[in-house]
C-alpha atoms as an extended CHARMM CRD file, in Angstrom:
* protein
*
       213  EXT
         1         1  MET       CA             41.3510000000        7.6460000000       30.9190000000  PROA      1               0.0000000000
         2         2  GLU       CA             38.9610000000       10.5990000000       30.8350000000  PROA      2               0.0000000000
         3         3  GLY       CA             36.4950000000       10.6750000000       28.1000000000  PROA      3               0.0000000000
         4         4  SER       CA             34.9520000000       13.5110000000       26.2380000000  PROA      4               0.0000000000
         5         5  THR       CA             31.2150000000       14.3280000000       26.1940000000  PROA      5               0.0000000000
         6         6  VAL       CA             30.6010000000       14.6910000000       22.0790000000  PROA      6               0.0000000000
         7         7  SER       CA             27.4900000000       15.1610000000       20.5500000000  PROA      7               0.0000000000
         8         8  ASN       CA             25.6100000000       12.8300000000       17.9800000000  PROA      8               0.0000000000
         9         9  SER       CA             23.6880000000       14.8270000000       15.2450000000  PROA      9               0.0000000000
        10        10  GLN       CA             21.7020000000       11.6800000000       14.2380000000  PROA      10              0.0000000000
        11        11  ASP       CA             20.1350000000       11.2800000000       17.6820000000  PROA      11              0.0000000000
        12        12  GLY       CA             19.6140000000       15.0460000000       17.9970000000  PROA      12              0.0000000000
        13        13  GLN       CA             22.2740000000       15.2490000000       21.2260000000  PROA      13              0.0000000000
        14        14  ILE       CA             23.8420000000       18.4710000000       21.7650000000  PROA      14              0.0000000000
        15        15  ALA       CA             27.2400000000       18.8120000000       22.3130000000  PROA      15              0.0000000000
        16        16  SER       CA             28.9000000000       19.4250000000       25.8840000000  PROA      16              0.0000000000
        17        17  PRO       CA             32.1560000000       21.6380000000       25.7830000000  PROA      17              0.0000000000
        18        18  ARG       CA             33.3010000000       19.8140000000       28.4580000000  PROA      18              0.0000000000
        19        19  ARG       CA             35.3070000000       16.7220000000       29.3380000000  PROA      19              0.0000000000
        20        20  ALA       CA             33.1430000000       13.9760000000       31.2960000000  PROA      20              0.0000000000
        21        21  PRO       CA             35.1040000000       12.2660000000       34.0210000000  PROA      21              0.0000000000
        22        22  SER       CA             35.1100000000        8.4960000000       33.7380000000  PROA      22              0.0000000000
        23        23  GLN       CA             37.0720000000        7.6660000000       37.4940000000  PROA      23              0.0000000000
        24        24  GLN       CA             35.4660000000        8.1180000000       40.2570000000  PROA      24              0.0000000000
        25        25  ARG       CA             37.7190000000       10.5370000000       42.2240000000  PROA      25              0.0000000000
        26        26  SER       CA             38.0790000000       12.6150000000       38.7070000000  PROA      26              0.0000000000
        27        27  ARG       CA             34.2220000000       12.6390000000       38.9950000000  PROA      27              0.0000000000
        28        28  GLU       CA             34.3480000000       13.9720000000       42.7580000000  PROA      28              0.0000000000
        29        29  ARG       CA             36.7490000000       16.7580000000       41.8420000000  PROA      29              0.0000000000
        30        30  VAL       CA             34.3900000000       17.9190000000       39.1160000000  PROA      30              0.0000000000
        31        31  GLU       CA             31.8110000000       17.9170000000       41.7870000000  PROA      31              0.0000000000
        32        32  ARG       CA             33.8080000000       20.0300000000       43.7620000000  PROA      32              0.0000000000
        33        33  MET       CA             34.4890000000       22.3820000000       40.9740000000  PROA      33              0.0000000000
        34        34  LEU       CA             30.6570000000       22.9520000000       40.0750000000  PROA      34              0.0000000000
        35        35  ALA       CA             29.5550000000       23.1780000000       43.4270000000  PROA      35              0.0000000000
        36        36  ALA       CA             32.1430000000       25.8030000000       43.6530000000  PROA      36              0.0000000000
        37        37  ALA       CA             31.1940000000       27.5130000000       40.6430000000  PROA      37              0.0000000000
        38        38  SER       CA             27.2190000000       27.4570000000       41.7380000000  PROA      38              0.0000000000
        39        39  ALA       CA             27.9210000000       29.2000000000       44.9350000000  PROA      39              0.0000000000
        40        40  LEU       CA             30.0270000000       31.7210000000       43.1150000000  PROA      40              0.0000000000
        41        41  THR       CA             27.2940000000       32.5520000000       40.7450000000  PROA      41              0.0000000000
        42        42  ALA       CA             24.9080000000       32.7520000000       43.5540000000  PROA      42              0.0000000000
        43        43  GLU       CA             26.9440000000       35.1240000000       45.0330000000  PROA      43              0.0000000000
        44        44  GLN       CA             28.0950000000       37.3910000000       42.2600000000  PROA      44              0.0000000000
        45        45  GLY       CA             26.3790000000       36.1560000000       39.1140000000  PROA      45              0.0000000000
        46        46  SER       CA             28.1690000000       34.2360000000       36.3070000000  PROA      46              0.0000000000
        47        47  ASP       CA             29.4350000000       37.2510000000       34.3440000000  PROA      47              0.0000000000
        48        48  ALA       CA             31.9320000000       38.1930000000       37.3440000000  PROA      48              0.0000000000
        49        49  MET       CA             32.8460000000       34.6020000000       38.2590000000  PROA      49              0.0000000000
        50        50  ARG       CA             36.4450000000       33.8710000000       37.3960000000  PROA      50              0.0000000000
        51        51  MET       CA             37.9850000000       30.2740000000       36.5990000000  PROA      51              0.0000000000
        52        52  GLY       CA             40.9700000000       31.0540000000       39.1450000000  PROA      52              0.0000000000
        53        53  GLU       CA             37.9680000000       32.0570000000       41.6320000000  PROA      53              0.0000000000
        54        54  VAL       CA             36.4390000000       28.5140000000       40.8790000000  PROA      54              0.0000000000
        55        55  ALA       CA             39.5650000000       26.4290000000       41.3590000000  PROA      55              0.0000000000
        56        56  GLU       CA             40.3340000000       28.1060000000       44.4320000000  PROA      56              0.0000000000
        57        57  ARG       CA             36.9440000000       27.6030000000       45.8360000000  PROA      57              0.0000000000
        58        58  ALA       CA             37.0180000000       24.0730000000       44.9560000000  PROA      58              0.0000000000
        59        59  GLY       CA             40.5510000000       23.3590000000       45.8350000000  PROA      59              0.0000000000
        60        60  VAL       CA             42.0050000000       22.1090000000       42.9400000000  PROA      60              0.0000000000
        61        61  SER       CA             44.7010000000       23.2440000000       40.4220000000  PROA      61              0.0000000000
        62        62  ILE       CA             43.7380000000       25.7080000000       37.6730000000  PROA      62              0.0000000000
        63        63  GLY       CA             45.3770000000       23.3390000000       35.7470000000  PROA      63              0.0000000000
        64        64  SER       CA             42.9880000000       20.5070000000       37.2020000000  PROA      64              0.0000000000
        65        65  LEU       CA             40.2180000000       22.8600000000       36.5080000000  PROA      65              0.0000000000
        66        66  TYR       CA             40.9310000000       23.7240000000       32.6130000000  PROA      66              0.0000000000
        67        67  GLN       CA             41.0870000000       19.5720000000       32.2400000000  PROA      67              0.0000000000
        68        68  PHE       CA             37.4490000000       19.1680000000       32.5910000000  PROA      68              0.0000000000
        69        69  PHE       CA             36.3680000000       22.8410000000       31.5440000000  PROA      69              0.0000000000
        70        70  PRO       CA             38.3710000000       24.5620000000       29.2320000000  PROA      70              0.0000000000
        71        71  ASP       CA             36.4700000000       28.0650000000       29.8300000000  PROA      71              0.0000000000
        72        72  LYS       CA             33.7360000000       29.4510000000       31.6880000000  PROA      72              0.0000000000
        73        73  ARG       CA             31.0190000000       28.9680000000       29.3230000000  PROA      73              0.0000000000
        74        74  ALA       CA             31.8140000000       25.1620000000       29.7710000000  PROA      74              0.0000000000
        75        75  ILE       CA             31.1000000000       25.5140000000       33.5370000000  PROA      75              0.0000000000
        76        76  ILE       CA             27.9850000000       27.4330000000       32.8150000000  PROA      76              0.0000000000
        77        77  TRP       CA             26.9270000000       24.4180000000       30.1120000000  PROA      77              0.0000000000
        78        78  ALA       CA             27.5530000000       21.8110000000       32.7140000000  PROA      78              0.0000000000
        79        79  LEU       CA             25.1610000000       23.3340000000       35.3610000000  PROA      79              0.0000000000
        80        80  ALA       CA             22.7940000000       24.0530000000       33.1100000000  PROA      80              0.0000000000
        81        81  GLU       CA             22.6420000000       20.6380000000       31.8830000000  PROA      81              0.0000000000
        82        82  ARG       CA             22.3660000000       19.3670000000       35.5440000000  PROA      82              0.0000000000
        83        83  TYR       CA             19.2990000000       21.4740000000       36.2170000000  PROA      83              0.0000000000
        84        84  THR       CA             18.0170000000       20.6230000000       32.6310000000  PROA      84              0.0000000000
        85        85  ALA       CA             18.1360000000       16.9380000000       33.8410000000  PROA      85              0.0000000000
        86        86  GLU       CA             16.8140000000       17.2870000000       37.3010000000  PROA      86              0.0000000000
        87        87  SER       CA             13.7970000000       19.3330000000       35.6880000000  PROA      87              0.0000000000
        88        88  GLN       CA             12.9270000000       16.7650000000       32.9980000000  PROA      88              0.0000000000
        89        89  ALA       CA             12.6040000000       14.1740000000       36.0540000000  PROA      89              0.0000000000
        90        90  CYS       CA             10.6030000000       16.0980000000       38.0350000000  PROA      90              0.0000000000
        91        91  ILE       CA              8.0680000000       16.5500000000       35.4270000000  PROA      91              0.0000000000
        92        92  SER       CA              8.2640000000       13.0140000000       33.9680000000  PROA      92              0.0000000000
        93        93  ALA       CA              7.3500000000       11.7310000000       37.6940000000  PROA      93              0.0000000000
        94        94  ALA       CA              4.6100000000       14.4280000000       37.7780000000  PROA      94              0.0000000000
        95        95  LEU       CA              2.7520000000       13.5470000000       34.4690000000  PROA      95              0.0000000000
        96        96  ALA       CA              3.6000000000        9.9300000000       34.3330000000  PROA      96              0.0000000000
        97        97  ASP       CA              0.5190000000        8.6870000000       36.1450000000  PROA      97              0.0000000000
        98        98  VAL       CA             -1.9770000000       11.2110000000       34.9790000000  PROA      98              0.0000000000
        99        99  THR       CA             -5.0530000000        9.6910000000       33.3080000000  PROA      99              0.0000000000
       100       100  ASP       CA             -7.8780000000       12.1530000000       33.7500000000  PROA      100             0.0000000000
       101       101  VAL       CA             -8.5850000000       15.7950000000       33.2680000000  PROA      101             0.0000000000
       102       102  GLU       CA             -8.2640000000       16.4490000000       37.1290000000  PROA      102             0.0000000000
       103       103  GLY       CA             -5.0090000000       14.9280000000       37.4200000000  PROA      103             0.0000000000
       104       104  LEU       CA             -3.7510000000       16.7200000000       34.7770000000  PROA      104             0.0000000000
       105       105  ARG       CA             -5.3440000000       20.3560000000       36.1230000000  PROA      105             0.0000000000
       106       106  ARG       CA             -3.8060000000       19.2330000000       39.5140000000  PROA      106             0.0000000000
       107       107  ALA       CA             -0.3650000000       17.9560000000       37.8720000000  PROA      107             0.0000000000
       108       108  PHE       CA              0.1760000000       20.7740000000       35.7430000000  PROA      108             0.0000000000
       109       109  SER       CA             -0.9970000000       23.5730000000       38.3380000000  PROA      109             0.0000000000
       110       110  GLU       CA              1.7050000000       22.0700000000       41.0300000000  PROA      110             0.0000000000
       111       111  LEU       CA              4.6430000000       22.2530000000       38.2910000000  PROA      111             0.0000000000
       112       112  VAL       CA              3.8490000000       25.7210000000       37.4380000000  PROA      112             0.0000000000
       113       113  ASP       CA              4.1860000000       26.5670000000       40.9690000000  PROA      113             0.0000000000
       114       114  ILE       CA              7.1930000000       24.1800000000       41.8490000000  PROA      114             0.0000000000
       115       115  TYR       CA              9.0460000000       25.9970000000       38.8540000000  PROA      115             0.0000000000
       116       116  TYR       CA              8.1430000000       29.3220000000       39.5030000000  PROA      116             0.0000000000
       117       117  GLY       CA              9.4330000000       29.1330000000       43.3960000000  PROA      117             0.0000000000
       118       118  LEU       CA             12.5790000000       27.6280000000       41.9570000000  PROA      118             0.0000000000
       119       119  PHE       CA             13.3710000000       30.1640000000       40.0170000000  PROA      119             0.0000000000
       120       120  LEU       CA             12.4720000000       32.6780000000       42.5310000000  PROA      120             0.0000000000
       121       121  ALA       CA             14.6520000000       30.6310000000       45.2770000000  PROA      121             0.0000000000
       122       122  GLU       CA             17.5240000000       29.6050000000       43.1730000000  PROA      122             0.0000000000
       123       123  PRO       CA             19.8410000000       32.5460000000       41.8110000000  PROA      123             0.0000000000
       124       124  VAL       CA             22.3630000000       30.0580000000       40.0570000000  PROA      124             0.0000000000
       125       125  MET       CA             19.0120000000       28.9170000000       37.8560000000  PROA      125             0.0000000000
       126       126  ARG       CA             17.6500000000       32.2530000000       37.4910000000  PROA      126             0.0000000000
       127       127  ASP       CA             21.1390000000       33.4310000000       36.1660000000  PROA      127             0.0000000000
       128       128  ILE       CA             21.8230000000       30.4370000000       33.8100000000  PROA      128             0.0000000000
       129       129  TRP       CA             18.4800000000       30.7100000000       32.3190000000  PROA      129             0.0000000000
       130       130  SER       CA             18.8840000000       34.6410000000       32.0290000000  PROA      130             0.0000000000
       131       131  GLY       CA             22.2030000000       33.9460000000       29.9820000000  PROA      131             0.0000000000
       132       132  THR       CA             20.7150000000       31.4610000000       27.6020000000  PROA      132             0.0000000000
       133       133  GLN       CA             19.3880000000       33.9070000000       25.3950000000  PROA      133             0.0000000000
       134       134  ALA       CA             23.0620000000       35.1510000000       24.7450000000  PROA      134             0.0000000000
       135       135  ASP       CA             24.5970000000       31.9150000000       23.8070000000  PROA      135             0.0000000000
       136       136  LYS       CA             23.4490000000       30.2350000000       20.7120000000  PROA      136             0.0000000000
       137       137  ALA       CA             24.6000000000       26.7190000000       22.0580000000  PROA      137             0.0000000000
       138       138  LEU       CA             22.5640000000       27.2160000000       25.3560000000  PROA      138             0.0000000000
       139       139  ARG       CA             19.5910000000       28.1080000000       23.5930000000  PROA      139             0.0000000000
       140       140  GLU       CA             19.6350000000       25.0990000000       21.3780000000  PROA      140             0.0000000000
       141       141  LEU       CA             20.1240000000       23.1440000000       24.7210000000  PROA      141             0.0000000000
       142       142  GLU       CA             17.0720000000       25.0540000000       26.4570000000  PROA      142             0.0000000000
       143       143  LEU       CA             15.0650000000       24.1920000000       23.1690000000  PROA      143             0.0000000000
       144       144  ALA       CA             15.9440000000       20.6210000000       23.4210000000  PROA      144             0.0000000000
       145       145  ASP       CA             14.7930000000       20.5340000000       26.8610000000  PROA      145             0.0000000000
       146       146  SER       CA             11.8050000000       22.2330000000       26.1300000000  PROA      146             0.0000000000
       147       147  ARG       CA             10.6270000000       19.4500000000       23.5420000000  PROA      147             0.0000000000
       148       148  ALA       CA             11.5930000000       16.6730000000       25.5500000000  PROA      148             0.0000000000
       149       149  ASN       CA              9.2120000000       18.3010000000       28.6320000000  PROA      149             0.0000000000
       150       150  ALA       CA              6.6920000000       18.9550000000       25.6880000000  PROA      150             0.0000000000
       151       151  GLU       CA              6.5320000000       15.3090000000       25.0530000000  PROA      151             0.0000000000
       152       152  PHE       CA              5.8650000000       14.5430000000       28.5710000000  PROA      152             0.0000000000
       153       153  LEU       CA              3.1960000000       16.4320000000       28.4000000000  PROA      153             0.0000000000
       154       154  THR       CA              2.0300000000       15.2240000000       25.0540000000  PROA      154             0.0000000000
       155       155  ALA       CA              1.8540000000       11.9370000000       26.1320000000  PROA      155             0.0000000000
       156       156  VAL       CA             -0.8060000000       12.4710000000       28.7920000000  PROA      156             0.0000000000
       157       157  LEU       CA             -2.8720000000       14.8470000000       26.0830000000  PROA      157             0.0000000000
       158       158  LYS       CA             -2.8440000000       11.5500000000       23.7630000000  PROA      158             0.0000000000
       159       159  ARG       CA             -4.1430000000        9.5270000000       26.7270000000  PROA      159             0.0000000000
       160       160  LEU       CA             -7.2760000000       11.8890000000       27.4380000000  PROA      160             0.0000000000
       161       161  ARG       CA             -7.7950000000       12.8340000000       23.9560000000  PROA      161             0.0000000000
       162       162  PRO       CA             -7.3970000000        9.3120000000       21.9200000000  PROA      162             0.0000000000
       163       163  VAL       CA             -9.2350000000       10.2460000000       18.9640000000  PROA      163             0.0000000000
       164       164  ALA       CA             -7.2350000000       13.5320000000       18.5690000000  PROA      164             0.0000000000
       165       165  ASP       CA             -4.9770000000       14.4960000000       15.6800000000  PROA      165             0.0000000000
       166       166  PRO       CA             -1.3320000000       13.4820000000       17.4480000000  PROA      166             0.0000000000
       167       167  ALA       CA              0.4690000000       16.3750000000       15.3740000000  PROA      167             0.0000000000
       168       168  ALA       CA             -2.1130000000       18.7820000000       16.7360000000  PROA      168             0.0000000000
       169       169  LEU       CA             -1.4320000000       17.4540000000       20.2990000000  PROA      169             0.0000000000
       170       170  GLU       CA              2.1640000000       17.9570000000       19.8410000000  PROA      170             0.0000000000
       171       171  THR       CA              2.1070000000       21.4640000000       18.5010000000  PROA      171             0.0000000000
       172       172  THR       CA             -0.1960000000       22.2690000000       21.6460000000  PROA      172             0.0000000000
       173       173  ALA       CA              2.1920000000       21.1820000000       24.0060000000  PROA      173             0.0000000000
       174       174  PHE       CA              5.3670000000       22.3160000000       22.7950000000  PROA      174             0.0000000000
       175       175  LEU       CA              3.9040000000       25.5610000000       22.7430000000  PROA      175             0.0000000000
       176       176  ILE       CA              2.3710000000       25.4720000000       25.9240000000  PROA      176             0.0000000000
       177       177  TRP       CA              5.6180000000       24.5660000000       27.3540000000  PROA      177             0.0000000000
       178       178  GLN       CA              7.7190000000       27.3340000000       25.2680000000  PROA      178             0.0000000000
       179       179  MET       CA              5.0330000000       29.9830000000       26.6480000000  PROA      179             0.0000000000
       180       180  GLY       CA              5.5700000000       28.9830000000       30.3870000000  PROA      180             0.0000000000
       181       181  GLU       CA              9.3690000000       29.2620000000       29.8880000000  PROA      181             0.0000000000
       182       182  ALA       CA              8.9280000000       32.7580000000       28.6350000000  PROA      182             0.0000000000
       183       183  THR       CA              6.3070000000       33.7140000000       31.2910000000  PROA      183             0.0000000000
       184       184  MET       CA              8.8750000000       32.4000000000       33.7630000000  PROA      184             0.0000000000
       185       185  ARG       CA             11.9620000000       34.3860000000       31.8480000000  PROA      185             0.0000000000
       186       186  LEU       CA              9.5440000000       37.3980000000       32.1100000000  PROA      186             0.0000000000
       187       187  ALA       CA              8.1520000000       37.0310000000       35.5320000000  PROA      187             0.0000000000
       188       188  ILE       CA             11.6780000000       36.7580000000       37.2040000000  PROA      188             0.0000000000
       189       189  SER       CA             12.5090000000       40.1070000000       35.7980000000  PROA      189             0.0000000000
       190       190  VAL       CA              9.8010000000       42.3660000000       37.0340000000  PROA      190             0.0000000000
       191       191  GLY       CA              8.7330000000       42.9550000000       40.4670000000  PROA      191             0.0000000000
       192       192  ARG       CA              7.0750000000       40.1930000000       42.8300000000  PROA      192             0.0000000000
       193       193  GLN       CA              3.4580000000       41.2440000000       42.4500000000  PROA      193             0.0000000000
       194       194  GLU       CA              3.5950000000       41.5720000000       38.8170000000  PROA      194             0.0000000000
       195       195  GLY       CA              5.5610000000       38.2190000000       38.5500000000  PROA      195             0.0000000000
       196       196  ASP       CA              2.8050000000       36.3890000000       40.6990000000  PROA      196             0.0000000000
       197       197  ASP       CA              0.1440000000       37.7210000000       38.4890000000  PROA      197             0.0000000000
       198       198  LEU       CA              1.7890000000       36.9930000000       35.1350000000  PROA      198             0.0000000000
       199       199  VAL       CA              2.2930000000       33.3320000000       36.3020000000  PROA      199             0.0000000000
       200       200  ALA       CA             -1.3650000000       33.2760000000       37.6610000000  PROA      200             0.0000000000
       201       201  ALA       CA             -2.3990000000       34.3220000000       34.1640000000  PROA      201             0.0000000000
       202       202  TYR       CA             -0.4290000000       31.9560000000       31.9000000000  PROA      202             0.0000000000
       203       203  LYS       CA             -1.5320000000       29.3230000000       34.3420000000  PROA      203             0.0000000000
       204       204  ARG       CA             -5.2900000000       30.1120000000       33.5920000000  PROA      204             0.0000000000
       205       205  MET       CA             -4.6740000000       30.4610000000       30.1540000000  PROA      205             0.0000000000
       206       206  ALA       CA             -2.5140000000       27.3670000000       29.6740000000  PROA      206             0.0000000000
       207       207  LEU       CA             -5.5260000000       25.2470000000       31.6830000000  PROA      207             0.0000000000
       208       208  ARG       CA             -7.8690000000       26.5370000000       29.2410000000  PROA      208             0.0000000000
       209       209  GLU       CA             -6.2140000000       24.9050000000       26.1820000000  PROA      209             0.0000000000
       210       210  LEU       CA             -5.4680000000       21.7730000000       28.2400000000  PROA      210             0.0000000000
       211       211  VAL       CA             -8.4520000000       21.2080000000       30.5840000000  PROA      211             0.0000000000
       212       212  GLY       CA            -10.8900000000       23.5170000000       28.9040000000  PROA      212             0.0000000000
       213       213  GLU       CA            -10.9120000000       25.3190000000       32.1030000000  PROA      213             0.0000000000
């Protein structure tokens, strides 16, 4: 029997508006659905994507699609969750072994470049991220992701500044991460050269706060 993805307000999790497949065959079918939705979003944007198109591209019945995704928003949410999980894993790995200022400077700079490159190269990520501002639940998911990523940065700052006020470090890390996301959103909405300049300026500002550059 298939389970449902539910929220738990006590541990801060946010509800996903879709059913979670528990059987291997169902998981494979859902993967095809998400791959189809991702391809259609890349081709025409999520606003133009239709549930019938997703089902046809995935080779499943419309009823099967609705079994796991009650509407288009649920599909977008699932794609957003996937990108969120991948980004958190990348950030955690990049910052896990940082033990000195030079390591932080290098790791943070590389992460900014990687993120910017991904959003330039991945139309689906751009589409989803741009759409979060119009969906309250997706904004909450993005905020939770931002807090989680900031915690990785906070852990590094605490290692490098053991006598500093932990609350102040948490605030700094969270604000820097939020500013970074705002910068990326702005950078991909303007011309490429201006976007590059904005990202470079953000990196300089953030590194001055983080490592005193």
